[in-house]
Every structure is written in structure tokens, then in C-alpha cells.
Coordinates of C-alpha atoms and ligand atoms in Angstrom, one line a residue:
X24 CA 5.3 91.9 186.7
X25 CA 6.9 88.8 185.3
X26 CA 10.4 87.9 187.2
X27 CA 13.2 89.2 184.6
X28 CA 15.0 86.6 183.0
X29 CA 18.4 85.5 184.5
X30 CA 21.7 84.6 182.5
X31 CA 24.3 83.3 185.0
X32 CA 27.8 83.7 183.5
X33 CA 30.3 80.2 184.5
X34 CA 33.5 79.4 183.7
X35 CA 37.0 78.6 185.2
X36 CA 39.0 81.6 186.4
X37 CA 40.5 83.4 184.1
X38 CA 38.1 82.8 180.8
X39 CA 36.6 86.2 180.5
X40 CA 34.0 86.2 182.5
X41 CA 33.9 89.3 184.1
X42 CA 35.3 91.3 180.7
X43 CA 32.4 89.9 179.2
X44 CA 30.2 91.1 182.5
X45 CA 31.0 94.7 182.2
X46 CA 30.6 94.5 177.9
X47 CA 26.7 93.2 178.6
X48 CA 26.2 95.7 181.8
X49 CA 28.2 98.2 179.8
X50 CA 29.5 99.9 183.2
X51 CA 32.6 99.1 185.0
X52 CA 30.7 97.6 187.8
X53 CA 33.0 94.4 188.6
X54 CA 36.6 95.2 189.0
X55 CA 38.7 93.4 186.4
X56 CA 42.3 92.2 187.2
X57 CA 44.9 89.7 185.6
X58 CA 45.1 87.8 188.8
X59 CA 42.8 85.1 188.9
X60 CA 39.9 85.4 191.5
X61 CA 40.1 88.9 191.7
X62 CA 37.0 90.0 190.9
X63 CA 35.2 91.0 194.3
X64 CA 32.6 93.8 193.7
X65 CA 29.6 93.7 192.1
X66 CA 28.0 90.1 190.6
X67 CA 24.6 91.2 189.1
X68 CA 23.6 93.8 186.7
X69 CA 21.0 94.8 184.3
X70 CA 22.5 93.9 181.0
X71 CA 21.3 94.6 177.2
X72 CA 22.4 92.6 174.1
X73 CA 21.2 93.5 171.4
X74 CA 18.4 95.0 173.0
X75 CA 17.6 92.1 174.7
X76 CA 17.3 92.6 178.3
X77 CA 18.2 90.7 180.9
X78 CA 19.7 90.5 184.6
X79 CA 23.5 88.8 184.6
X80 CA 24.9 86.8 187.9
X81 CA 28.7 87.2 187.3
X82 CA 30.0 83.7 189.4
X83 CA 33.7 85.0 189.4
X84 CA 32.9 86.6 192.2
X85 CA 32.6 83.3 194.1
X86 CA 35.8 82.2 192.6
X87 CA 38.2 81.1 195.1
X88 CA 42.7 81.9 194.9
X89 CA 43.3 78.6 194.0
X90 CA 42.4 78.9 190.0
X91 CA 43.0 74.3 190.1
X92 CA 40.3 73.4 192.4
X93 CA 37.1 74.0 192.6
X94 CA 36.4 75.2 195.8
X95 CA 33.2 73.9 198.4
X96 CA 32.5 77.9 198.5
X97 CA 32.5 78.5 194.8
X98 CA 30.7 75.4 193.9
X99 CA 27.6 76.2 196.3
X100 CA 27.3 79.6 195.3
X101 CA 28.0 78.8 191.5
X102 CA 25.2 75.5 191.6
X103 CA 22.8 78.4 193.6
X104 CA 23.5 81.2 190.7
X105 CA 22.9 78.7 187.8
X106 CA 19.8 76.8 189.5
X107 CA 18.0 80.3 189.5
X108 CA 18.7 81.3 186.5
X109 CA 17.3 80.9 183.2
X110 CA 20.2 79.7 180.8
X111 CA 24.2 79.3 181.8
X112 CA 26.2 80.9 179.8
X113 CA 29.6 78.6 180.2
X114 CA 32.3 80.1 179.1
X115 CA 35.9 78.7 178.1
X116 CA 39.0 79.9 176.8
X117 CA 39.8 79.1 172.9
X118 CA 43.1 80.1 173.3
X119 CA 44.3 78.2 176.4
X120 CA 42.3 75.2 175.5
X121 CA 40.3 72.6 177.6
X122 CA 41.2 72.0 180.8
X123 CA 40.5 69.3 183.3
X124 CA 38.6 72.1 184.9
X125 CA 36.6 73.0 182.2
X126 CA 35.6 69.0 182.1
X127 CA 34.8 69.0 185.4
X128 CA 32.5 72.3 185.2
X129 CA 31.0 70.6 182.1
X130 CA 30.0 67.3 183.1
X131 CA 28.6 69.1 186.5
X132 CA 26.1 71.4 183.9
X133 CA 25.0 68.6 182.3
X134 CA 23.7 67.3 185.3
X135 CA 22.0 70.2 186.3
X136 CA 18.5 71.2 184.8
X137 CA 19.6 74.7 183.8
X138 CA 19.9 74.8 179.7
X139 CA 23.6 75.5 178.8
X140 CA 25.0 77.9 176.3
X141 CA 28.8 76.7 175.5
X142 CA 30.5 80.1 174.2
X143 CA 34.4 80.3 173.4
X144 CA 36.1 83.4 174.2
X145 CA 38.8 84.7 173.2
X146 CA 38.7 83.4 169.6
X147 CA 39.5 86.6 167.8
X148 CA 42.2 85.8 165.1
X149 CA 42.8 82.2 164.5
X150 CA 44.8 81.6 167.9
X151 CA 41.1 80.0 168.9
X152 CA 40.4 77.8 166.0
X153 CA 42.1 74.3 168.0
X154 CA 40.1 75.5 171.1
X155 CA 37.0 75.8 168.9
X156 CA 36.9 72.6 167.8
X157 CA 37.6 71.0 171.1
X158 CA 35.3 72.8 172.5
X159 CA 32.6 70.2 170.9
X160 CA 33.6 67.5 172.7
X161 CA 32.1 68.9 176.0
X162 CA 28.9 67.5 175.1
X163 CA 27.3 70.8 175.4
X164 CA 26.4 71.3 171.8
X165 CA 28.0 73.9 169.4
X166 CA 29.9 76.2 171.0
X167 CA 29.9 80.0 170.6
X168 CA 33.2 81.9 169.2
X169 CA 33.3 85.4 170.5
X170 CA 35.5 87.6 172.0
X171 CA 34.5 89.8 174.9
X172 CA 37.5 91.8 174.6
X173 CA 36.8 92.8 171.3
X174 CA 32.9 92.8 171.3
X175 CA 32.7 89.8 168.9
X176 CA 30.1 87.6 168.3
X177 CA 27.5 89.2 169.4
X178 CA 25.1 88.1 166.9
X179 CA 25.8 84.7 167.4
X180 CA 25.4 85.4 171.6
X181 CA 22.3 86.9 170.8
X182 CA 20.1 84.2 168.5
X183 CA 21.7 81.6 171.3
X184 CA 20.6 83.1 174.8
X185 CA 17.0 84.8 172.7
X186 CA 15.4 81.7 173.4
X187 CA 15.6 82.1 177.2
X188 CA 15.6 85.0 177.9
X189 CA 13.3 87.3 175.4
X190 CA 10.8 89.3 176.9
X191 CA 7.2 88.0 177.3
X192 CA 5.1 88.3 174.4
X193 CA 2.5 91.3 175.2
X194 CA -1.0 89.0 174.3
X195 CA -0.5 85.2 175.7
X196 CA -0.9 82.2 173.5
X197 CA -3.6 80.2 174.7
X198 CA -4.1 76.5 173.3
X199 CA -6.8 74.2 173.3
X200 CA -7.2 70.5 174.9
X201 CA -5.7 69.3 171.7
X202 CA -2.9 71.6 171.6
X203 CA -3.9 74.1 169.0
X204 CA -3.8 77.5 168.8
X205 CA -6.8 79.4 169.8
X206 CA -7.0 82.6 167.6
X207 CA -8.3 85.5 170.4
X208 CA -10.5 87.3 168.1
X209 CA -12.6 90.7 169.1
X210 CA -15.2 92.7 167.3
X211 CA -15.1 96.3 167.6
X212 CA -17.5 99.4 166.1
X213 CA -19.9 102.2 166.3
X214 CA -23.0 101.3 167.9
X215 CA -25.5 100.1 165.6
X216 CA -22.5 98.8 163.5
X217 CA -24.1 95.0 164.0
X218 CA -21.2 93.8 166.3
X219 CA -24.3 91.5 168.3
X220 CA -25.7 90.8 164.9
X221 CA -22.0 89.2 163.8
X222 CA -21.7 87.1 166.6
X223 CA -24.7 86.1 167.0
X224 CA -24.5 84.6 164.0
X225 CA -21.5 83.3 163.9
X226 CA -22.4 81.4 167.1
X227 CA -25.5 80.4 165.6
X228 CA -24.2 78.6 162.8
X229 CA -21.3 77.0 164.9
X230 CA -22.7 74.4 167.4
X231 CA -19.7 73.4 169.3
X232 CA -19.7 76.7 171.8
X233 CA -18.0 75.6 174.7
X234 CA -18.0 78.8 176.3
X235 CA -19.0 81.3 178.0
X236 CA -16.0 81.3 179.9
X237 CA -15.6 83.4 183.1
X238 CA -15.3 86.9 183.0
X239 CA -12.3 88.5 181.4
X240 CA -13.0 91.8 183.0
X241 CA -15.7 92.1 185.1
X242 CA -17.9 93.6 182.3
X243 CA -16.2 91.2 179.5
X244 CA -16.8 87.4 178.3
X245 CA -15.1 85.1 176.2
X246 CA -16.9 82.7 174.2
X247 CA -15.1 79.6 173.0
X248 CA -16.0 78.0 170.0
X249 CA -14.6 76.1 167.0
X250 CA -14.9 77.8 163.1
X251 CA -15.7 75.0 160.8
X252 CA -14.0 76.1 157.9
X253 CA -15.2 75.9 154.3
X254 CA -11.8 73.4 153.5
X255 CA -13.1 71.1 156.3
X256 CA -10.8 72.4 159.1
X257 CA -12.3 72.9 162.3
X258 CA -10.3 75.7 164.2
X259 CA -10.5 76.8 167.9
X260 CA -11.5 81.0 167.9
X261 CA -12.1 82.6 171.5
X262 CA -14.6 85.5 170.8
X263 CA -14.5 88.7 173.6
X264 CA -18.1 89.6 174.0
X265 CA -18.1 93.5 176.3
X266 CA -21.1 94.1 178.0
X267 CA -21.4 97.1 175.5
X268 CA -22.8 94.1 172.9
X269 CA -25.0 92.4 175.6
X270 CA -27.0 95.0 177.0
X271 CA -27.0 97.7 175.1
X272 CA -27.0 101.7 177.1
X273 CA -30.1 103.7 176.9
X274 CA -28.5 107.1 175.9
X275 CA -27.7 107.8 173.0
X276 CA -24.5 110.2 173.9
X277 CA -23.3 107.5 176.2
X278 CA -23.0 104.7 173.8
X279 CA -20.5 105.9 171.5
X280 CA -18.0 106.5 174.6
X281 CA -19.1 103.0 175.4
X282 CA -18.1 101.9 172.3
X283 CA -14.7 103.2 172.4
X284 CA -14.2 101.9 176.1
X285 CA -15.5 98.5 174.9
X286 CA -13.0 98.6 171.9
X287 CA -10.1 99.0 174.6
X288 CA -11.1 96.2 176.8
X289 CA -11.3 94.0 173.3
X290 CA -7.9 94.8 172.2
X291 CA -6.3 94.1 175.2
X292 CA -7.1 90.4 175.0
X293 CA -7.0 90.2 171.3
X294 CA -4.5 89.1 169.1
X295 CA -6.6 90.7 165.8
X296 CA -9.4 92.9 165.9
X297 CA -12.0 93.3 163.7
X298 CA -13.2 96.8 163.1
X299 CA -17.0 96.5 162.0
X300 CA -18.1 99.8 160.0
X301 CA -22.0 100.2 158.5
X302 CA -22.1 100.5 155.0
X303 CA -25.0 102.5 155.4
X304 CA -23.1 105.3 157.6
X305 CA -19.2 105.2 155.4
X306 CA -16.1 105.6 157.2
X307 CA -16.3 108.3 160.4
X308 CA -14.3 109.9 162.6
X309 CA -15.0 107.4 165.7
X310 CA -13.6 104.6 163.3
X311 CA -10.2 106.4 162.8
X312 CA -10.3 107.0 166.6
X313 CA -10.8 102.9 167.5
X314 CA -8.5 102.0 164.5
X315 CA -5.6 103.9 165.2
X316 CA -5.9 102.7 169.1
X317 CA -6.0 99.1 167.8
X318 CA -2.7 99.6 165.7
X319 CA -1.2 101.6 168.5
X320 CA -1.5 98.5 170.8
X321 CA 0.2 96.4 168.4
X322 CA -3.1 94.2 167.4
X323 CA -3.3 93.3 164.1
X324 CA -6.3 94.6 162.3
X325 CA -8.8 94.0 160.0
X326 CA -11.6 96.1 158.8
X327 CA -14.9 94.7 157.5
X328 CA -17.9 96.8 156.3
X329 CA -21.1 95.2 157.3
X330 CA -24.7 95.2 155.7
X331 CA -23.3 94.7 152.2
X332 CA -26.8 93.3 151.2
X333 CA -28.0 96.8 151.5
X334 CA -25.3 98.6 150.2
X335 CA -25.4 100.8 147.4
X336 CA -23.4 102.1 144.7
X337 CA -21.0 99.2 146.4
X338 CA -17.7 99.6 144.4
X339 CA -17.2 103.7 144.6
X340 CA -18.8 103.1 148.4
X341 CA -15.8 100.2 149.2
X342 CA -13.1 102.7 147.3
X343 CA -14.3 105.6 149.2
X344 CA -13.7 103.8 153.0
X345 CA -10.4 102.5 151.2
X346 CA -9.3 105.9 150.6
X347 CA -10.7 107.5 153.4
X348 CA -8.8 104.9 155.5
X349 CA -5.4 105.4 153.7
X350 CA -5.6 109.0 154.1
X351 CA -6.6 108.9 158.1
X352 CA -4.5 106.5 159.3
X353 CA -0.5 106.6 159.0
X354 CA -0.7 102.4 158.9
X355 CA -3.1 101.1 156.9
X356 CA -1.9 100.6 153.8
X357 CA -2.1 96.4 153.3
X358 CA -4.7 96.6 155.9
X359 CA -7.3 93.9 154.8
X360 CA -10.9 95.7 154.0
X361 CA -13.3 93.1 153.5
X362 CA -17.5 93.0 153.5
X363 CA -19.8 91.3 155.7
X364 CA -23.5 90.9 156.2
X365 CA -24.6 89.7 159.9
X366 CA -27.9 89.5 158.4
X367 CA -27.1 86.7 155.7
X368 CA -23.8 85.3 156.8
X369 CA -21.7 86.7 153.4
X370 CA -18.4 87.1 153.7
X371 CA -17.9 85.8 157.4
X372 CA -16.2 82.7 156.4
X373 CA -13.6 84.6 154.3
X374 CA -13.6 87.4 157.6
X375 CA -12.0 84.1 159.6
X376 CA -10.0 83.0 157.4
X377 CA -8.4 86.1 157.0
X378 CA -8.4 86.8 160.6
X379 CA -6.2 83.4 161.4
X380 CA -3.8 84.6 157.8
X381 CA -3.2 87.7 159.8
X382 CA -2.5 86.1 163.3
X383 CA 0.3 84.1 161.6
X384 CA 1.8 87.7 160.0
X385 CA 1.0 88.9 163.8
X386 CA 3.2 85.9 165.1
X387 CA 5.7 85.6 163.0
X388 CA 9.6 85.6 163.2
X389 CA 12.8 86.7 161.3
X390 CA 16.1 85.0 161.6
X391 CA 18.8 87.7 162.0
X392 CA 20.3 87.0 159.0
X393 CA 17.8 87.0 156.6
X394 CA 16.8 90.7 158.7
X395 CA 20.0 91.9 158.1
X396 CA 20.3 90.8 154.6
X397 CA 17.0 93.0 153.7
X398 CA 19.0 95.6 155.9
X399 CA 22.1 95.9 154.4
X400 CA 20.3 96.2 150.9
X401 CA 17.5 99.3 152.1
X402 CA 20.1 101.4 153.5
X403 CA 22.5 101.6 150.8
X404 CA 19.4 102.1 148.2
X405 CA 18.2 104.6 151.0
X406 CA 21.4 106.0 153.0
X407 CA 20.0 107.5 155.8
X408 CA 20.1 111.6 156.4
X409 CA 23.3 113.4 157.4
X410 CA 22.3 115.9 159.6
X411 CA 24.3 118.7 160.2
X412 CA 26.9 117.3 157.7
X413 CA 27.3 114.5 160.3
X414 CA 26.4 111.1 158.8
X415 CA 24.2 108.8 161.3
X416 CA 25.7 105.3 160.8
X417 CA 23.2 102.1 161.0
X418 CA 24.6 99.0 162.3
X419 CA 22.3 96.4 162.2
X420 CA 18.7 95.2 163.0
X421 CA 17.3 92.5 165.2
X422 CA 13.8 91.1 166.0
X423 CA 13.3 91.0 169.8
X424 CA 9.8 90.1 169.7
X425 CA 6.8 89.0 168.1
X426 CA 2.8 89.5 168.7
X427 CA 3.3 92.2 167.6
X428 CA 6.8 92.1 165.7
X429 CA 9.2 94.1 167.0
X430 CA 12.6 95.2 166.0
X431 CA 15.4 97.2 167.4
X432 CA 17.6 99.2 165.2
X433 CA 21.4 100.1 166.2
X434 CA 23.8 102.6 165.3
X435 CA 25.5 105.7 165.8
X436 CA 23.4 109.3 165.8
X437 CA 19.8 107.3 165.8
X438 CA 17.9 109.9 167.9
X439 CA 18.5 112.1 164.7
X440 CA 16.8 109.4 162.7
X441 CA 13.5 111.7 161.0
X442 CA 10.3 109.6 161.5
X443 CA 10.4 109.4 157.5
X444 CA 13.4 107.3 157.6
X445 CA 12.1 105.3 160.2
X446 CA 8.5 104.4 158.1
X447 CA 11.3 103.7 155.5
X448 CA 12.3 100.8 157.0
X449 CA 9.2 99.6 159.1
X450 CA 7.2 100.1 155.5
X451 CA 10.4 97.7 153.6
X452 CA 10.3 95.1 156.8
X453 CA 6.1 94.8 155.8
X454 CA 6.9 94.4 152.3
X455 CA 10.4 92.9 151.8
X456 CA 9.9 90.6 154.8
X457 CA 6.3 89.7 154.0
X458 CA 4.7 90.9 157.2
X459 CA 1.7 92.2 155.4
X460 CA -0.3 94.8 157.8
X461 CA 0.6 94.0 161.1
X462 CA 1.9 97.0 163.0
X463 CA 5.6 96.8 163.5
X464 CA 7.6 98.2 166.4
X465 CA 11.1 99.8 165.2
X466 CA 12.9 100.7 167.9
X467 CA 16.0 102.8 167.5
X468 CA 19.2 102.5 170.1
X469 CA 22.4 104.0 169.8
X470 CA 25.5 102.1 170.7
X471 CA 29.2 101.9 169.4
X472 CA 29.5 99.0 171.0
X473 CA 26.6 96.2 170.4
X474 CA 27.1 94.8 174.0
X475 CA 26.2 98.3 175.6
X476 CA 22.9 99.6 174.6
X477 CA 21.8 101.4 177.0
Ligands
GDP12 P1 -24.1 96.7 167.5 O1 -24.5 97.9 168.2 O2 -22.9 97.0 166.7 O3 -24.1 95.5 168.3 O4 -25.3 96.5 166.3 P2 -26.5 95.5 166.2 O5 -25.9 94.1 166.0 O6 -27.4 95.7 167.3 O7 -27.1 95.9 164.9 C1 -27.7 97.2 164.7 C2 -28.8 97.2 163.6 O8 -28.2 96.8 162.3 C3 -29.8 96.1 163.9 O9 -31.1 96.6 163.5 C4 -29.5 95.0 163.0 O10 -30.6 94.2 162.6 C5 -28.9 95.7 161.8 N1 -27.9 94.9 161.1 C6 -26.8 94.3 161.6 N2 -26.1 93.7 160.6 C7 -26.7 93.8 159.5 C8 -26.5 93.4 158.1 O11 -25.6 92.7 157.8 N3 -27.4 93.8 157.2 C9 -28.5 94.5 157.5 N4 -29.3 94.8 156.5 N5 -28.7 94.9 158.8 C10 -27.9 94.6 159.7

């Protein structure tokens, strides 16, 4: 399990920082009170923004009486709160303006390593525009309005503290010597499909194998290699090769279980998948079965029907798997279906290319804004359902991670959200925000207030 990642709230006495505690923890765990240094209780918590998770070290607990000073006690456990967490989240107050103390807390953060987020509470209204703007000359970059109180600027909290604190992409990126991206590429099918017949000759045409690598799983390898593309690019591909390809099982019965277990070891380390069907045998059941596993896991997919040279009646053949494919699997509509022959090499350079198209799609990112923007516009051409007469009110949308892109939708009533509405909206963010195939994860949450998710 990765450590989860830490934000560690600073700020002078006083600011907001344990209001704006309790509206990320969304329980009244620390005990708020007018009097400075009050807060006592409880200084961590799970906390959700946004549906980001995180864990949040409230330091007004270390806060000493004296609200002028900066106390030995609360300057140790402060610097220990901020060096172990991810980002500081330093607070001020836009109302009150900057104070020597805030200075001093400043110029102490941008000494330490910790990356600082500079937020200014208390700006609902315009009693926080002066503070705003003086706000800048900390030196800590643009600084946050928001309002804790109020549960503004959320948005804004959230694109700021994303960087440091979203959750770890499911496949990991892996790179290179020279710092590019290796596309993680597996090959999946039926027996007899030609899976070794591919490879081999892909890896027989490209000379530079570096690979094989050590095990992946003890029955797995990866081979690296570079794809000299037909535009003169040479681009790094790691290739899982299952022992199901290498040696292939004596009984018959056996192998197409194997296939299936190989196909789950493959999409586990890829980031697109190649789903290999025989033109000679059409689209069958087992090929629904692995495809559907593949989408389910987030991997983007491609299908490609092999031994095209011996294909017949090719065009109604190629509709027929389209169709067939449309009807048996609730995702694959955009789903690239391209062909192949092992046995000549046709089509396999156009099979990459489209594999590293799709691992951008797979990888790719949405600013908040432009998210919300689609948003706003699908669900007033679409209002969502009012069941029971009671309306179900959509807030907003944010992206909280990518390979594979996921979302999280938030608003009132969601859990009465049909599945129909839902593939509304993941269908539009495919289309509208151009990410082609690639499975997307909606997630609804309900929430009146944004801070408290859970
Ligand atoms: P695997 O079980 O998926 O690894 O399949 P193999 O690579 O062992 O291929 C099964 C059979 O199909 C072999 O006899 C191959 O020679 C044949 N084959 C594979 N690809 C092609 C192709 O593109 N065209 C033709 N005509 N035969 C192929």
C-alpha cells in the first residue's frame, strides 16, 4: 500500500484553520472556539475534497496562548507536521491582513523543502480583496481566496493541492534511458489466435530488443524493444510475453482457461491491450469474456483480427465482428477494430501506431473548467430523472485521475442516479471531451457541501 498523501494545514492562530479542518474531515473532530489556541482535540483526519483523498495534520493544535509569538513548542511540532507531509497548506486571514507573524511563518516555509499552497481565508464578500492582494507579496506564489466558513473555493483548493496529493495512477509509467515513455503493450486471444506468431514478428523485424527483462510474474516476461515507425520515429514499447505464448499446454480444454488466466496477468501490467481474434474462427464468446475483463480493469483496448491474408468475404466478415462486438459489450463503441496478418506483417505498423494514439486518450487530463463547461451544457440538454417527484440536483464534475480517466460526479440524490443517466454522461465525456474509447470511471458522491464527501 502506498503511504496516503499528507496535507498539513499552517497558519497563525486565528486564520481558520481548524473551521477549514472539520469542512475537509467533514466531522466535528477538532473543537472550534473564538479564543485563540483553543483547539486541543483531535489534529489528523481522513479528509475528502472533491473526492480527492487525503490525510490532514491540523497544527492549531500545537498552537501556544500567546497568539504574538511563536512558541519553541509550536515551531517543532509545526516544522515536524510540514516536513512529513506532502504540500503545506498556509493559510492567512484576508480580512485581518498580513501580519508580522504571517511574515515570519512565510519566510520560515520558504526555507523548508515542503511545496507551499498560499490560500486566503476568509475572503467571502469583498472585505478580503486588500488582503488578497497582499497576500502576493509573501513570495509564495498566487494565493488561494476561499472561505472555510462558507465552503468557498473549493475548486480552486482542489486543482492547487491535486498535484500532491492525487491518488497513484493504477498502471506506473515507466521511461526509458532517454526519458521517454515506454508504451506497456500486451497481446491477448484465443489460443491459436497467432499471439506468438505477432510477436514474433514484430521482434523479428525490430533489431534493437533489449530485453528479456526479468520476470514480471513468475510465469510472465517483458521484452523491451524500440518500434521503428514508418515516419522515422523510433519509440520505446515493452511487450508482456505469458508463458501461455512460450510453451504452449498440451490439452486442449486447458488452454482456453490458460488463455483467459494469461489475459489477466497481461492486463495488469498493460496500459493498452490488444485483443487478437482469428479471422478464420469470427467473434466468440471467450473474446467477449477477455474484452470486457480488459475494459473492466480500466486498460484501454484495441481489437485486431489476424490472418487477414486468408480471410474471406472480408468486408461483411469485418462488419459482422463490428457488430457482434457493439452488441456484446456495453463499451465498445469507438473501440478501434483493425486487421493484422502475423504471417506477412500487414497492418502491424498501423496496430502500433494506434496503440501509442490510444495510450495518450488513456493518459490524458481535463482541466476542471473545461469539465465543467461540457457539464453544465449535458445536463440542462439532459436534466437528470426526478424520482419520486424529487429532483436529484448535479453539482459539478472533477477528474481525479488518469490511466484510466476517472471522474467523480457530485450532487444531491446521486445514488438514485439510473445507470442510463450515468452512460449519459461517461458516453458525452468520450465524445465531447475527445477521449475516444478508453474506459472511463464515473463515480457518483453525494454531498451538499463539496468539502464533505464522504
Ligand atoms: P497463439 O496460440 O495465439 O500464440 O497462436 P500461434 O501464433 O501459435 O498461431 C496459431 C496458428 O495460426 C499457427 O499455425 C500460425 O502459423 C497461424 N497464424 C498466425 N498468424 C497468422 C496469419 O496472420 N495468417 C495466417 N495465414 N496464419 C497465421
Amino acid at each position: 500500500m502506498p503511504r496516503t498523501p499528507t496535507v498539513a494545514i499552517v497558519g497563525r492562530p486565528n486564520v481558520g484553520k481548524s473551521t477549514l479542518f472539520n469542512r475537509l474531515v467533514g466531522k466535528k473532530l477538532a473543537l472550534v472556539d473564538d479564543r485563540p489556541g483553543v483547539t486541543r482535540d483531535r489534529r489528523e483526519g481522513e479528509a475528502t475534497l472533491l473526492g480527492l483523498e487525503f490525510r490532514v495534520i491540523d497544527t492549531a493544535g500545537y498552537e501556544d496562548e500567546d497568539p504574538h509569538t511563536l512558541p519553541g513548542r509550536m515551531r517543532a511540532q509545526t516544522t515536524a507536521a510540514v516536513r512529513e507531509a506532502d504540500v503545506a497548506l498556509f493559510l492567512i486571514d484576508s480580512r485581518a491582513g498580513l501580519t508580522p507573524l504571517d511574515e515570519e511563518i512565510a519566510r520560515w516555509l520558504r526555507s523548508e523543502k515542503t511545496p507551499v499552497v498560499l490560500a486566503a481565508n476568509k475572503a467571502e464578500g469583498r472585505a478580503g480583496e486588500a488582503g488578497l492582494l497582499e497576500a502576493w507579496s509573501l513570495g509564495l506564489g498566487e494565493p488561494i481566496p476561499m472561505s472555510a466558513e462558507h465552503g468557498e473555493g473549493v475548486v480552486d483548493l482542489f486543482e492547487h493541492l491535486r498535484p500532491f496529493v492525487e491518488r497513484e495512477d493504477e498502471v506506473e509509467d515507466a521511461e526509458d534511458e532517454e526519458g521517454e515513455r515506454i508504451l506497456k503493450l500486451a497481446i491477448v486471444g484465443r489460443p491459436n489466435a497467432g499471439k506468438s506468431t505477432l510477436i514474433n514478428r514484430i521482434l523479428e523485424e525490430e533489431r534493437l530488443i533489449t530485453g528479456p527483462e526479468a520476470g514480471i510474474t513468475r510465469d510472465s516476461i517483458a521484452i523491451d524493444w524500440r518500434w521503428h515507425a514508418p515516419d522515422g520515429e523510433v519509440r520505446p514499447v515493452r511487450l508482456i510475453d505469458t508463458a501461455g505464448m512460450r510453451k504452449k499446454a498440451k490439452v486442449d480444454d486447458k488452454l482456453e482457461k490458460l488463455s483467459v488466466a494469461d489475459a489477466r496477468r497481461a492486463v495488469d501490467f498493460a496500459e493498452v491491450v490488444v485483443l487478437l481474434l482469428d479471422a478464420t474462427r469470427g467473434l466468440e464468446v471467450q473474446d467477449l469474456k477477455i474484452a470486457d475483463n480488459v475494459l473492466k480493469e480500466g486498460r484501454a483496448l484495441i481489437i485486431a483480427i489476424n490472418k487477414w491474408d486468408i480471410a474471406e468475404n472480408q468486408s461483411a466478415l469485418f462488419n459482422g465482428i463490428k457488430g457482434a462486438l457493439e452488441e456484446g459489450l456495453s463499451q465498445a463503441r469507438g473501440i478501434p477494430v483493425l486487421t493484422v496478418s502475423a504471417a506477412t506483417g500487414k497492418g502491424i505498423d498501423t496496430l502500433l501506431k494506434v496503440a501509442f494514439e490510444t495510450r495518450e486518450l488513456w493518459s490524458k487530463r481535463v482541466s476542471t473548467g473545461q469539465l465543467n463547461r461540457w457539464f453544465e451544457d449535458a445536463i440542462e440538454k439532459n436534466p437528470p430523472p426526478a424520482p419520486g417527484g424529487k429532483r436529484i440536483k448535479l453539482r459539478y464534475i472533477t477528474q481525479v485521475g488518469s490511466r484510466p480517466p476517472s471522474f467523480v460526479l457530485f450532487g444531491t440524490r446521486v445514488d438514485q442516479l439510473p445507470d442510463s443517466y450515468l452512460r449519459y454522461l461517461v458516453n458525452g465525456i468520450r465524445k465531447e471531451l475527445d477521449f475516444g474509447a478508453v474506459p472511463v470511471r464515473l463515480a457518483a458522491r453525494a454531498s451538499r457541501n463539496p468539502y464533505d464527501t464522504k
